[in-house]
Amino acid sequence: MNKTILKFPGSKVRVMGELSAHLPAGNRLVEPFAGSCAVMMNTDYPEYLIADINPELINLYRQVKEHTRPFIVVAMALFTQNNTEESYYEVRKEFNTNPGLPLLERAAHFLYLNRHGYRGVCRYNRRGDFNIPYGHYSAPYFPLAEIEAFAKKAQRATFECATYQETLAMVKAGDVVYCDPPYHGTFTDYHTGGFTEDDQHSLACCLLGVSETNPVVVSNSDTMFTRSIFRAFDITKITVARSVGVKAGDKKRAAEIIAVRKPENAWPVIGWDMASGPDSSVVMEVPQ
């Protein structure tokens, strides 16, 4: 499995074996919740539309895609020169209070905070300030190989800062939609506005509409609430680890669902065999 640039609670790297079995072939994978881009890095679609409401996340991915070498130089220098708790809070303060910070440097700061902050959590207060405390890691990992692999794969991708509603409005024939929203009952403060049960229900309604024309796959917590809002979907239960590189969390497990709904009527087009790559054409079903 390909690892990701960012540490991320709920990263799909560990469950790609189960998840891949539910992702059909298609011309483009659309993800309204970018997260760590684990699914993009571990699938082989011809194109990707990766979106997220967090502008810092999208800026990071754009900078890595478009300015790979300069980004590596700036980010590596930041990692090398700032390995104390005091320097972490100095970098975090500059990130939060300097609106004139160039986009390339903002992206490097975001990566630094992710890799040095507590468990890689991405969280903001109501003012929009990144507020994760120092993680006390002895040697934070600089993901050079992951950055280079991402930059190569990202040439197939378009990155958009957008709401899930705006992203789903961009879906077209031949697309496959995968949603990994903030989970019900956990990770709800991913961005400043939070993600409430009303948001969960609204998302489920939007996806139900999209599934009339395009395959939709969703991950979420396994709760009575999520099973209710996705009752029109085929649901598979899986058990996953709930830890982010911390030994104390290695044995923590949680139940999740993979909810799938595909259009009933479809017509065949030529696409990729995701297991074999771009040289292996297969017939897949796309909605009429």
PDB file of N, CA and C in Angstrom, residues 96-137:
ATOM      1  N   ASN A  96      -1.071  30.798  11.931  1.00  0.00           N
ATOM      2  CA  ASN A  96      -2.390  31.318  12.290  1.00  0.00           C
ATOM      3  C   ASN A  96      -2.526  32.828  12.147  1.00  0.00           C
ATOM      4  N   THR A  97      -1.419  33.566  12.252  1.00  0.00           N
ATOM      5  CA  THR A  97      -1.527  35.026  12.356  1.00  0.00           C
ATOM      6  C   THR A  97      -0.928  35.791  11.188  1.00  0.00           C
ATOM      7  N   ASN A  98      -0.268  35.110  10.257  1.00  0.00           N
ATOM      8  CA  ASN A  98       0.387  35.807   9.152  1.00  0.00           C
ATOM      9  C   ASN A  98      -0.357  35.552   7.845  1.00  0.00           C
ATOM     10  N   PRO A  99      -1.310  36.409   7.503  1.00  0.00           N
ATOM     11  CA  PRO A  99      -2.064  36.204   6.258  1.00  0.00           C
ATOM     12  C   PRO A  99      -1.225  36.414   5.004  1.00  0.00           C
ATOM     13  N   GLY A 100      -0.064  37.052   5.162  1.00  0.00           N
ATOM     14  CA  GLY A 100       0.801  37.309   4.012  1.00  0.00           C
ATOM     15  C   GLY A 100       1.793  36.195   3.731  1.00  0.00           C
ATOM     16  N   LEU A 101       1.711  35.103   4.488  1.00  0.00           N
ATOM     17  CA  LEU A 101       2.621  33.984   4.266  1.00  0.00           C
ATOM     18  C   LEU A 101       2.395  33.417   2.866  1.00  0.00           C
ATOM     19  N   PRO A 102       3.438  33.344   2.026  1.00  0.00           N
ATOM     20  CA  PRO A 102       3.264  32.822   0.663  1.00  0.00           C
ATOM     21  C   PRO A 102       2.669  31.419   0.670  1.00  0.00           C
ATOM     22  N   LEU A 103       1.921  31.093  -0.379  1.00  0.00           N
ATOM     23  CA  LEU A 103       1.211  29.817  -0.434  1.00  0.00           C
ATOM     24  C   LEU A 103       2.133  28.615  -0.304  1.00  0.00           C
ATOM     25  N   LEU A 104       3.312  28.691  -0.899  1.00  0.00           N
ATOM     26  CA  LEU A 104       4.260  27.578  -0.795  1.00  0.00           C
ATOM     27  C   LEU A 104       4.687  27.379   0.657  1.00  0.00           C
ATOM     28  N   GLU A 105       4.964  28.463   1.352  1.00  0.00           N
ATOM     29  CA  GLU A 105       5.368  28.371   2.749  1.00  0.00           C
ATOM     30  C   GLU A 105       4.204  27.944   3.631  1.00  0.00           C
ATOM     31  N   ARG A 106       2.997  28.398   3.317  1.00  0.00           N
ATOM     32  CA  ARG A 106       1.826  27.954   4.086  1.00  0.00           C
ATOM     33  C   ARG A 106       1.667  26.442   3.990  1.00  0.00           C
ATOM     34  N   ALA A 107       1.874  25.918   2.783  1.00  0.00           N
ATOM     35  CA  ALA A 107       1.770  24.472   2.595  1.00  0.00           C
ATOM     36  C   ALA A 107       2.825  23.735   3.407  1.00  0.00           C
ATOM     37  N   ALA A 108       4.043  24.258   3.421  1.00  0.00           N
ATOM     38  CA  ALA A 108       5.120  23.637   4.206  1.00  0.00           C
ATOM     39  C   ALA A 108       4.811  23.712   5.700  1.00  0.00           C
ATOM     40  N   HIS A 109       4.257  24.847   6.145  1.00  0.00           N
ATOM     41  CA  HIS A 109       3.858  24.982   7.551  1.00  0.00           C
ATOM     42  C   HIS A 109       2.778  23.962   7.897  1.00  0.00           C
ATOM     43  N   PHE A 110       1.820  23.778   7.002  1.00  0.00           N
ATOM     44  CA  PHE A 110       0.727  22.832   7.256  1.00  0.00           C
ATOM     45  C   PHE A 110       1.261  21.411   7.411  1.00  0.00           C
ATOM     46  N   LEU A 111       2.183  21.028   6.534  1.00  0.00           N
ATOM     47  CA  LEU A 111       2.791  19.700   6.652  1.00  0.00           C
ATOM     48  C   LEU A 111       3.557  19.573   7.959  1.00  0.00           C
ATOM     49  N   TYR A 112       4.325  20.604   8.320  1.00  0.00           N
ATOM     50  CA  TYR A 112       5.099  20.595   9.569  1.00  0.00           C
ATOM     51  C   TYR A 112       4.163  20.402  10.769  1.00  0.00           C
ATOM     52  N   LEU A 113       3.083  21.177  10.822  1.00  0.00           N
ATOM     53  CA  LEU A 113       2.150  21.083  11.947  1.00  0.00           C
ATOM     54  C   LEU A 113       1.497  19.708  12.013  1.00  0.00           C
ATOM     55  N   ASN A 114       1.200  19.142  10.866  1.00  0.00           N
ATOM     56  CA  ASN A 114       0.598  17.811  10.830  1.00  0.00           C
ATOM     57  C   ASN A 114       1.542  16.752  11.380  1.00  0.00           C
ATOM     58  N   ARG A 115       2.797  16.830  11.002  1.00  0.00           N
ATOM     59  CA  ARG A 115       3.759  15.804  11.393  1.00  0.00           C
ATOM     60  C   ARG A 115       4.320  15.994  12.804  1.00  0.00           C
ATOM     61  N   HIS A 116       4.231  17.230  13.336  1.00  0.00           N
ATOM     62  CA  HIS A 116       4.739  17.500  14.675  1.00  0.00           C
ATOM     63  C   HIS A 116       3.627  17.611  15.709  1.00  0.00           C
ATOM     64  N   GLY A 117       2.384  17.813  15.262  1.00  0.00           N
ATOM     65  CA  GLY A 117       1.269  17.976  16.185  1.00  0.00           C
ATOM     66  C   GLY A 117       0.751  16.658  16.725  1.00  0.00           C
ATOM     67  N   TYR A 118      -0.090  16.742  17.733  1.00  0.00           N
ATOM     68  CA  TYR A 118      -0.593  15.564  18.434  1.00  0.00           C
ATOM     69  C   TYR A 118      -1.390  14.639  17.518  1.00  0.00           C
ATOM     70  N   ARG A 119      -0.845  13.458  17.276  1.00  0.00           N
ATOM     71  CA  ARG A 119      -1.499  12.381  16.515  1.00  0.00           C
ATOM     72  C   ARG A 119      -1.930  12.764  15.104  1.00  0.00           C
ATOM     73  N   GLY A 120      -1.375  13.827  14.566  1.00  0.00           N
ATOM     74  CA  GLY A 120      -1.720  14.207  13.206  1.00  0.00           C
ATOM     75  C   GLY A 120      -3.133  14.732  13.038  1.00  0.00           C
ATOM     76  N   VAL A 121      -3.763  15.125  14.152  1.00  0.00           N
ATOM     77  CA  VAL A 121      -5.141  15.611  14.081  1.00  0.00           C
ATOM     78  C   VAL A 121      -5.163  16.980  13.403  1.00  0.00           C
ATOM     79  N   CYS A 122      -6.174  17.215  12.567  1.00  0.00           N
ATOM     80  CA  CYS A 122      -6.379  18.508  11.914  1.00  0.00           C
ATOM     81  C   CYS A 122      -7.642  19.123  12.510  1.00  0.00           C
ATOM     82  N   ARG A 123      -7.462  20.175  13.324  1.00  0.00           N
ATOM     83  CA  ARG A 123      -8.608  20.759  14.026  1.00  0.00           C
ATOM     84  C   ARG A 123      -8.398  22.262  14.159  1.00  0.00           C
ATOM     85  N   TYR A 124      -9.508  23.016  14.076  1.00  0.00           N
ATOM     86  CA  TYR A 124      -9.462  24.469  14.168  1.00  0.00           C
ATOM     87  C   TYR A 124     -10.475  24.947  15.205  1.00  0.00           C
ATOM     88  N   ASN A 125     -10.177  26.095  15.829  1.00  0.00           N
ATOM     89  CA  ASN A 125     -11.174  26.687  16.716  1.00  0.00           C
ATOM     90  C   ASN A 125     -12.160  27.517  15.899  1.00  0.00           C
ATOM     91  N   ARG A 126     -13.116  28.137  16.559  1.00  0.00           N
ATOM     92  CA  ARG A 126     -14.167  28.861  15.847  1.00  0.00           C
ATOM     93  C   ARG A 126     -13.637  30.111  15.144  1.00  0.00           C
ATOM     94  N   ARG A 127     -12.453  30.575  15.530  1.00  0.00           N
ATOM     95  CA  ARG A 127     -11.835  31.711  14.838  1.00  0.00           C
ATOM     96  C   ARG A 127     -11.089  31.268  13.584  1.00  0.00           C
ATOM     97  N   GLY A 128     -10.979  29.956  13.412  1.00  0.00           N
ATOM     98  CA  GLY A 128     -10.252  29.441  12.262  1.00  0.00           C
ATOM     99  C   GLY A 128      -8.789  29.188  12.522  1.00  0.00           C
ATOM    100  N   ASP A 129      -8.363  29.224  13.790  1.00  0.00           N
ATOM    101  CA  ASP A 129      -6.959  28.983  14.132  1.00  0.00           C
ATOM    102  C   ASP A 129      -6.706  27.494  14.326  1.00  0.00           C
ATOM    103  N   PHE A 130      -5.635  27.009  13.730  1.00  0.00           N
ATOM    104  CA  PHE A 130      -5.195  25.630  13.953  1.00  0.00           C
ATOM    105  C   PHE A 130      -4.783  25.518  15.417  1.00  0.00           C
ATOM    106  N   ASN A 131      -5.351  24.576  16.170  1.00  0.00           N
ATOM    107  CA  ASN A 131      -5.130  24.576  17.619  1.00  0.00           C
ATOM    108  C   ASN A 131      -4.667  23.246  18.199  1.00  0.00           C
ATOM    109  N   ILE A 132      -4.056  22.404  17.377  1.00  0.00           N
ATOM    110  CA  ILE A 132      -3.545  21.122  17.880  1.00  0.00           C
ATOM    111  C   ILE A 132      -2.257  21.353  18.670  1.00  0.00           C
ATOM    112  N   PRO A 133      -2.132  20.752  19.851  1.00  0.00           N
ATOM    113  CA  PRO A 133      -0.909  20.930  20.642  1.00  0.00           C
ATOM    114  C   PRO A 133       0.266  20.113  20.106  1.00  0.00           C
ATOM    115  N   TYR A 134       1.429  20.413  20.619  1.00  0.00           N
ATOM    116  CA  TYR A 134       2.669  19.724  20.241  1.00  0.00           C
ATOM    117  C   TYR A 134       2.555  18.232  20.543  1.00  0.00           C
ATOM    118  N   GLY A 135       3.104  17.405  19.652  1.00  0.00           N
ATOM    119  CA  GLY A 135       2.947  15.968  19.778  1.00  0.00           C
ATOM    120  C   GLY A 135       4.019  15.236  20.539  1.00  0.00           C
ATOM    121  N   HIS A 136       5.134  15.897  20.846  1.00  0.00           N
ATOM    122  CA  HIS A 136       6.232  15.296  21.611  1.00  0.00           C
ATOM    123  C   HIS A 136       6.794  14.045  20.940  1.00  0.00           C
ATOM    124  N   TYR A 137       7.017  14.096  19.642  1.00  0.00           N
ATOM    125  CA  TYR A 137       7.664  13.001  18.926  1.00  0.00           C
ATOM    126  C   TYR A 137       9.174  13.208  18.948  1.00  0.00           C
TER     127      TYR A 137
END
